[in-house]
């Protein structure tokens, strides 16, 4: 007998194919009548596989009385109402570690691309502008401080890479890490004042909503850059747009946005912004590994074994 699995959002397609072999899997995000699908499965579904673009809220959890486990595709689980799940004793798993280095790679790529204007240089060549004269000079990373918001697994991997560039490192987070010598600031405004590039690498959700506020952005200053590979919600996007338009900060490299995949029109025409479509973990190898954790967590649950990566 196959267990009934509700897949609430898109994830790595081979993972979905694998889940569809093992379970009676139902795709919620493509269902024309989502409420109808949930109602029809209410007394059957015991497991959910969720993702960043299709999570599960308290109301949906409440409509699935037999739900026993949620396996989330992603390290960040802000689209899952973990508190509502916990209240019902439903464990939630995520996909940590397997994406750490990949995400750190993109953070550094975005930092360099933004500060040294790599996509702008590419456009400069393609558009034949080089024939008319050299591209304007850019800012430099050398001798600067990179300030990292969130010194978790991904933050540490970014910092490790930055060390190789010879830059100074500072960080912000709820707690100073005793094993790290880098300058620590509890207040993100103080971090912003101290650094030339600020990289947001913290979890999303209510605790960090608007953490990179208007004041933080202003404190970064006209020579400062913001890179965001965490969640759009971490940054006051309206304040960021205004600051970029008025050259109150130098530029931004953004992989994440408040209302993905809709990116504010204003960003699209700005030359001092480098944009990515939320791809920090988006390689074949890493998405496969993330998907395997979803598969393994569900298998462990149904085999009565300890979950591999519970939150
Ligand atoms: C998403 C991410 O999971 O892991 C995270 O938290 O943001 C990404 O890896 C990806 O967009 C797939 O939903």
mmCIF file with all atom_site columns, C-alpha atoms in Angstrom, residues 181-306:
data_model
loop_
_atom_site.group_PDB
_atom_site.id
_atom_site.type_symbol
_atom_site.label_atom_id
_atom_site.label_alt_id
_atom_site.label_comp_id
_atom_site.label_asym_id
_atom_site.label_entity_id
_atom_site.label_seq_id
_atom_site.pdbx_PDB_ins_code
_atom_site.Cartn_x
_atom_site.Cartn_y
_atom_site.Cartn_z
_atom_site.occupancy
_atom_site.B_iso_or_equiv
_atom_site.pdbx_formal_charge
_atom_site.auth_seq_id
_atom_site.auth_comp_id
_atom_site.auth_asym_id
_atom_site.auth_atom_id
_atom_site.pdbx_PDB_model_num
ATOM 1   C CA . UNK A 1 181 ? 37.911 36.343 16.039  1.00 0.00 ? 181 UNK A CA 1
ATOM 2   C CA . UNK A 1 182 ? 36.115 38.555 13.516  1.00 0.00 ? 182 UNK A CA 1
ATOM 3   C CA . UNK A 1 183 ? 34.511 41.772 14.760  1.00 0.00 ? 183 UNK A CA 1
ATOM 4   C CA . UNK A 1 184 ? 31.027 41.163 16.071  1.00 0.00 ? 184 UNK A CA 1
ATOM 5   C CA . UNK A 1 185 ? 28.179 43.686 16.131  1.00 0.00 ? 185 UNK A CA 1
ATOM 6   C CA . UNK A 1 186 ? 24.820 42.953 17.650  1.00 0.00 ? 186 UNK A CA 1
ATOM 7   C CA . UNK A 1 187 ? 23.359 46.037 15.971  1.00 0.00 ? 187 UNK A CA 1
ATOM 8   C CA . UNK A 1 188 ? 23.126 45.792 12.160  1.00 0.00 ? 188 UNK A CA 1
ATOM 9   C CA . UNK A 1 189 ? 23.527 49.591 11.919  1.00 0.00 ? 189 UNK A CA 1
ATOM 10  C CA . UNK A 1 190 ? 26.936 49.330 13.580  1.00 0.00 ? 190 UNK A CA 1
ATOM 11  C CA . UNK A 1 191 ? 27.897 46.510 11.211  1.00 0.00 ? 191 UNK A CA 1
ATOM 12  C CA . UNK A 1 192 ? 26.800 48.635 8.243   1.00 0.00 ? 192 UNK A CA 1
ATOM 13  C CA . UNK A 1 193 ? 28.935 51.564 9.430   1.00 0.00 ? 193 UNK A CA 1
ATOM 14  C CA . UNK A 1 194 ? 31.964 49.289 9.703   1.00 0.00 ? 194 UNK A CA 1
ATOM 15  C CA . UNK A 1 195 ? 31.815 47.609 6.302   1.00 0.00 ? 195 UNK A CA 1
ATOM 16  C CA . UNK A 1 196 ? 31.926 48.318 2.569   1.00 0.00 ? 196 UNK A CA 1
ATOM 17  C CA . UNK A 1 197 ? 30.005 45.226 1.495   1.00 0.00 ? 197 UNK A CA 1
ATOM 18  C CA . UNK A 1 198 ? 27.186 43.804 3.565   1.00 0.00 ? 198 UNK A CA 1
ATOM 19  C CA . UNK A 1 199 ? 26.076 40.249 2.782   1.00 0.00 ? 199 UNK A CA 1
ATOM 20  C CA . UNK A 1 200 ? 22.755 39.024 4.173   1.00 0.00 ? 200 UNK A CA 1
ATOM 21  C CA . UNK A 1 201 ? 23.049 35.306 4.923   1.00 0.00 ? 201 UNK A CA 1
ATOM 22  C CA . UNK A 1 202 ? 20.617 34.904 7.805   1.00 0.00 ? 202 UNK A CA 1
ATOM 23  C CA . UNK A 1 203 ? 17.386 32.865 7.869   1.00 0.00 ? 203 UNK A CA 1
ATOM 24  C CA . UNK A 1 204 ? 14.158 34.495 6.727   1.00 0.00 ? 204 UNK A CA 1
ATOM 25  C CA . UNK A 1 205 ? 10.932 34.604 8.712   1.00 0.00 ? 205 UNK A CA 1
ATOM 26  C CA . UNK A 1 206 ? 9.504  36.991 11.271  1.00 0.00 ? 206 UNK A CA 1
ATOM 27  C CA . UNK A 1 207 ? 12.651 37.233 13.415  1.00 0.00 ? 207 UNK A CA 1
ATOM 28  C CA . UNK A 1 208 ? 14.647 38.843 10.599  1.00 0.00 ? 208 UNK A CA 1
ATOM 29  C CA . UNK A 1 209 ? 11.919 40.706 8.687   1.00 0.00 ? 209 UNK A CA 1
ATOM 30  C CA . UNK A 1 210 ? 13.214 44.145 7.708   1.00 0.00 ? 210 UNK A CA 1
ATOM 31  C CA . UNK A 1 211 ? 16.507 43.585 9.571   1.00 0.00 ? 211 UNK A CA 1
ATOM 32  C CA . UNK A 1 212 ? 18.319 45.426 6.780   1.00 0.00 ? 212 UNK A CA 1
ATOM 33  C CA . UNK A 1 213 ? 16.188 48.493 7.388   1.00 0.00 ? 213 UNK A CA 1
ATOM 34  C CA . UNK A 1 214 ? 16.276 51.969 5.888   1.00 0.00 ? 214 UNK A CA 1
ATOM 35  C CA . UNK A 1 215 ? 18.636 53.026 8.698   1.00 0.00 ? 215 UNK A CA 1
ATOM 36  C CA . UNK A 1 216 ? 20.963 50.091 8.027   1.00 0.00 ? 216 UNK A CA 1
ATOM 37  C CA . UNK A 1 217 ? 21.018 50.855 4.297   1.00 0.00 ? 217 UNK A CA 1
ATOM 38  C CA . UNK A 1 218 ? 21.747 54.544 4.974   1.00 0.00 ? 218 UNK A CA 1
ATOM 39  C CA . UNK A 1 219 ? 24.543 53.519 7.375   1.00 0.00 ? 219 UNK A CA 1
ATOM 40  C CA . UNK A 1 220 ? 26.146 51.444 4.618   1.00 0.00 ? 220 UNK A CA 1
ATOM 41  C CA . UNK A 1 221 ? 26.647 54.724 2.810   1.00 0.00 ? 221 UNK A CA 1
ATOM 42  C CA . UNK A 1 222 ? 27.295 55.899 -0.769  1.00 0.00 ? 222 UNK A CA 1
ATOM 43  C CA . UNK A 1 223 ? 30.359 53.638 -1.168  1.00 0.00 ? 223 UNK A CA 1
ATOM 44  C CA . UNK A 1 224 ? 28.637 50.608 0.327   1.00 0.00 ? 224 UNK A CA 1
ATOM 45  C CA . UNK A 1 225 ? 27.209 47.541 -1.400  1.00 0.00 ? 225 UNK A CA 1
ATOM 46  C CA . UNK A 1 226 ? 24.493 45.143 -0.285  1.00 0.00 ? 226 UNK A CA 1
ATOM 47  C CA . UNK A 1 227 ? 24.414 41.488 -1.326  1.00 0.00 ? 227 UNK A CA 1
ATOM 48  C CA . UNK A 1 228 ? 21.398 39.359 -0.411  1.00 0.00 ? 228 UNK A CA 1
ATOM 49  C CA . UNK A 1 229 ? 21.315 35.579 -0.764  1.00 0.00 ? 229 UNK A CA 1
ATOM 50  C CA . UNK A 1 230 ? 19.004 34.932 2.201   1.00 0.00 ? 230 UNK A CA 1
ATOM 51  C CA . UNK A 1 231 ? 15.411 36.092 1.805   1.00 0.00 ? 231 UNK A CA 1
ATOM 52  C CA . UNK A 1 232 ? 13.849 39.187 0.278   1.00 0.00 ? 232 UNK A CA 1
ATOM 53  C CA . UNK A 1 233 ? 11.959 39.751 3.520   1.00 0.00 ? 233 UNK A CA 1
ATOM 54  C CA . UNK A 1 234 ? 15.225 40.486 5.352   1.00 0.00 ? 234 UNK A CA 1
ATOM 55  C CA . UNK A 1 235 ? 15.653 43.758 3.442   1.00 0.00 ? 235 UNK A CA 1
ATOM 56  C CA . UNK A 1 236 ? 13.369 46.797 3.326   1.00 0.00 ? 236 UNK A CA 1
ATOM 57  C CA . UNK A 1 237 ? 13.067 46.581 -0.461  1.00 0.00 ? 237 UNK A CA 1
ATOM 58  C CA . UNK A 1 238 ? 11.379 49.979 -0.845  1.00 0.00 ? 238 UNK A CA 1
ATOM 59  C CA . UNK A 1 239 ? 14.136 51.684 1.127   1.00 0.00 ? 239 UNK A CA 1
ATOM 60  C CA . UNK A 1 240 ? 16.764 49.813 -0.894  1.00 0.00 ? 240 UNK A CA 1
ATOM 61  C CA . UNK A 1 241 ? 15.265 50.974 -4.200  1.00 0.00 ? 241 UNK A CA 1
ATOM 62  C CA . UNK A 1 242 ? 15.193 54.588 -2.983  1.00 0.00 ? 242 UNK A CA 1
ATOM 63  C CA . UNK A 1 243 ? 18.765 54.401 -1.692  1.00 0.00 ? 243 UNK A CA 1
ATOM 64  C CA . UNK A 1 244 ? 19.993 52.964 -5.015  1.00 0.00 ? 244 UNK A CA 1
ATOM 65  C CA . UNK A 1 245 ? 18.084 55.568 -7.019  1.00 0.00 ? 245 UNK A CA 1
ATOM 66  C CA . UNK A 1 246 ? 19.540 58.404 -4.956  1.00 0.00 ? 246 UNK A CA 1
ATOM 67  C CA . UNK A 1 247 ? 23.054 56.889 -4.888  1.00 0.00 ? 247 UNK A CA 1
ATOM 68  C CA . UNK A 1 248 ? 22.875 56.647 -1.114  1.00 0.00 ? 248 UNK A CA 1
ATOM 69  C CA . UNK A 1 249 ? 24.496 53.235 -1.524  1.00 0.00 ? 249 UNK A CA 1
ATOM 70  C CA . UNK A 1 250 ? 26.787 52.194 -4.354  1.00 0.00 ? 250 UNK A CA 1
ATOM 71  C CA . UNK A 1 251 ? 25.071 49.040 -5.531  1.00 0.00 ? 251 UNK A CA 1
ATOM 72  C CA . UNK A 1 252 ? 23.322 45.803 -4.724  1.00 0.00 ? 252 UNK A CA 1
ATOM 73  C CA . UNK A 1 253 ? 23.612 42.164 -5.743  1.00 0.00 ? 253 UNK A CA 1
ATOM 74  C CA . UNK A 1 254 ? 20.321 40.392 -5.189  1.00 0.00 ? 254 UNK A CA 1
ATOM 75  C CA . UNK A 1 255 ? 19.398 36.730 -5.516  1.00 0.00 ? 255 UNK A CA 1
ATOM 76  C CA . UNK A 1 256 ? 16.190 37.024 -3.504  1.00 0.00 ? 256 UNK A CA 1
ATOM 77  C CA . UNK A 1 257 ? 13.198 39.356 -3.492  1.00 0.00 ? 257 UNK A CA 1
ATOM 78  C CA . UNK A 1 258 ? 10.102 40.075 -1.440  1.00 0.00 ? 258 UNK A CA 1
ATOM 79  C CA . UNK A 1 259 ? 7.592  38.783 -3.992  1.00 0.00 ? 259 UNK A CA 1
ATOM 80  C CA . UNK A 1 260 ? 9.418  36.206 -6.130  1.00 0.00 ? 260 UNK A CA 1
ATOM 81  C CA . UNK A 1 261 ? 9.423  35.727 -9.052  1.00 0.00 ? 261 UNK A CA 1
ATOM 82  C CA . UNK A 1 262 ? 8.104  39.268 -9.410  1.00 0.00 ? 262 UNK A CA 1
ATOM 83  C CA . UNK A 1 263 ? 11.042 41.652 -9.182  1.00 0.00 ? 263 UNK A CA 1
ATOM 84  C CA . UNK A 1 264 ? 10.274 45.350 -8.674  1.00 0.00 ? 264 UNK A CA 1
ATOM 85  C CA . UNK A 1 265 ? 10.364 47.160 -12.022 1.00 0.00 ? 265 UNK A CA 1
ATOM 86  C CA . UNK A 1 266 ? 12.753 49.761 -10.577 1.00 0.00 ? 266 UNK A CA 1
ATOM 87  C CA . UNK A 1 267 ? 15.564 47.212 -10.232 1.00 0.00 ? 267 UNK A CA 1
ATOM 88  C CA . UNK A 1 268 ? 15.342 46.234 -13.883 1.00 0.00 ? 268 UNK A CA 1
ATOM 89  C CA . UNK A 1 269 ? 16.601 49.545 -15.186 1.00 0.00 ? 269 UNK A CA 1
ATOM 90  C CA . UNK A 1 270 ? 19.265 50.230 -12.565 1.00 0.00 ? 270 UNK A CA 1
ATOM 91  C CA . UNK A 1 271 ? 22.865 49.938 -13.711 1.00 0.00 ? 271 UNK A CA 1
ATOM 92  C CA . UNK A 1 272 ? 24.181 49.615 -10.138 1.00 0.00 ? 272 UNK A CA 1
ATOM 93  C CA . UNK A 1 273 ? 22.285 46.390 -9.457  1.00 0.00 ? 273 UNK A CA 1
ATOM 94  C CA . UNK A 1 274 ? 23.117 42.780 -10.324 1.00 0.00 ? 274 UNK A CA 1
ATOM 95  C CA . UNK A 1 275 ? 20.107 40.473 -10.285 1.00 0.00 ? 275 UNK A CA 1
ATOM 96  C CA . UNK A 1 276 ? 19.781 36.696 -10.008 1.00 0.00 ? 276 UNK A CA 1
ATOM 97  C CA . UNK A 1 277 ? 16.590 34.579 -10.048 1.00 0.00 ? 277 UNK A CA 1
ATOM 98  C CA . UNK A 1 278 ? 17.045 32.903 -6.600  1.00 0.00 ? 278 UNK A CA 1
ATOM 99  C CA . UNK A 1 279 ? 19.678 30.455 -7.816  1.00 0.00 ? 279 UNK A CA 1
ATOM 100 C CA . UNK A 1 280 ? 22.195 30.227 -4.967  1.00 0.00 ? 280 UNK A CA 1
ATOM 101 C CA . UNK A 1 281 ? 21.545 26.481 -4.538  1.00 0.00 ? 281 UNK A CA 1
ATOM 102 C CA . UNK A 1 282 ? 20.477 25.903 -8.135  1.00 0.00 ? 282 UNK A CA 1
ATOM 103 C CA . UNK A 1 283 ? 22.980 23.405 -9.507  1.00 0.00 ? 283 UNK A CA 1
ATOM 104 C CA . UNK A 1 284 ? 22.245 19.835 -10.543 1.00 0.00 ? 284 UNK A CA 1
ATOM 105 C CA . UNK A 1 285 ? 24.471 18.352 -7.844  1.00 0.00 ? 285 UNK A CA 1
ATOM 106 C CA . UNK A 1 286 ? 23.116 20.418 -4.993  1.00 0.00 ? 286 UNK A CA 1
ATOM 107 C CA . UNK A 1 287 ? 19.459 20.198 -5.939  1.00 0.00 ? 287 UNK A CA 1
ATOM 108 C CA . UNK A 1 288 ? 19.886 16.421 -6.293  1.00 0.00 ? 288 UNK A CA 1
ATOM 109 C CA . UNK A 1 289 ? 21.407 16.263 -2.790  1.00 0.00 ? 289 UNK A CA 1
ATOM 110 C CA . UNK A 1 290 ? 18.627 18.435 -1.369  1.00 0.00 ? 290 UNK A CA 1
ATOM 111 C CA . UNK A 1 291 ? 16.028 16.207 -3.012  1.00 0.00 ? 291 UNK A CA 1
ATOM 112 C CA . UNK A 1 292 ? 17.737 13.099 -1.640  1.00 0.00 ? 292 UNK A CA 1
ATOM 113 C CA . UNK A 1 293 ? 17.349 14.493 1.869   1.00 0.00 ? 293 UNK A CA 1
ATOM 114 C CA . UNK A 1 294 ? 13.615 14.990 1.273   1.00 0.00 ? 294 UNK A CA 1
ATOM 115 C CA . UNK A 1 295 ? 13.380 11.389 0.030   1.00 0.00 ? 295 UNK A CA 1
ATOM 116 C CA . UNK A 1 296 ? 15.505 10.041 2.907   1.00 0.00 ? 296 UNK A CA 1
ATOM 117 C CA . UNK A 1 297 ? 13.606 11.951 5.585   1.00 0.00 ? 297 UNK A CA 1
ATOM 118 C CA . UNK A 1 298 ? 10.257 10.654 4.335   1.00 0.00 ? 298 UNK A CA 1
ATOM 119 C CA . UNK A 1 299 ? 11.640 7.112  4.066   1.00 0.00 ? 299 UNK A CA 1
ATOM 120 C CA . UNK A 1 300 ? 13.016 7.321  7.618   1.00 0.00 ? 300 UNK A CA 1
ATOM 121 C CA . UNK A 1 301 ? 9.642  8.500  8.889   1.00 0.00 ? 301 UNK A CA 1
ATOM 122 C CA . UNK A 1 302 ? 7.740  5.672  7.239   1.00 0.00 ? 302 UNK A CA 1
ATOM 123 C CA . UNK A 1 303 ? 10.344 3.122  8.385   1.00 0.00 ? 303 UNK A CA 1
ATOM 124 C CA . UNK A 1 304 ? 9.936  4.327  11.973  1.00 0.00 ? 304 UNK A CA 1
ATOM 125 C CA . UNK A 1 305 ? 13.579 5.433  12.041  1.00 0.00 ? 305 UNK A CA 1
ATOM 126 C CA . UNK A 1 306 ? 14.987 8.755  13.329  1.00 0.00 ? 306 UNK A CA 1
#
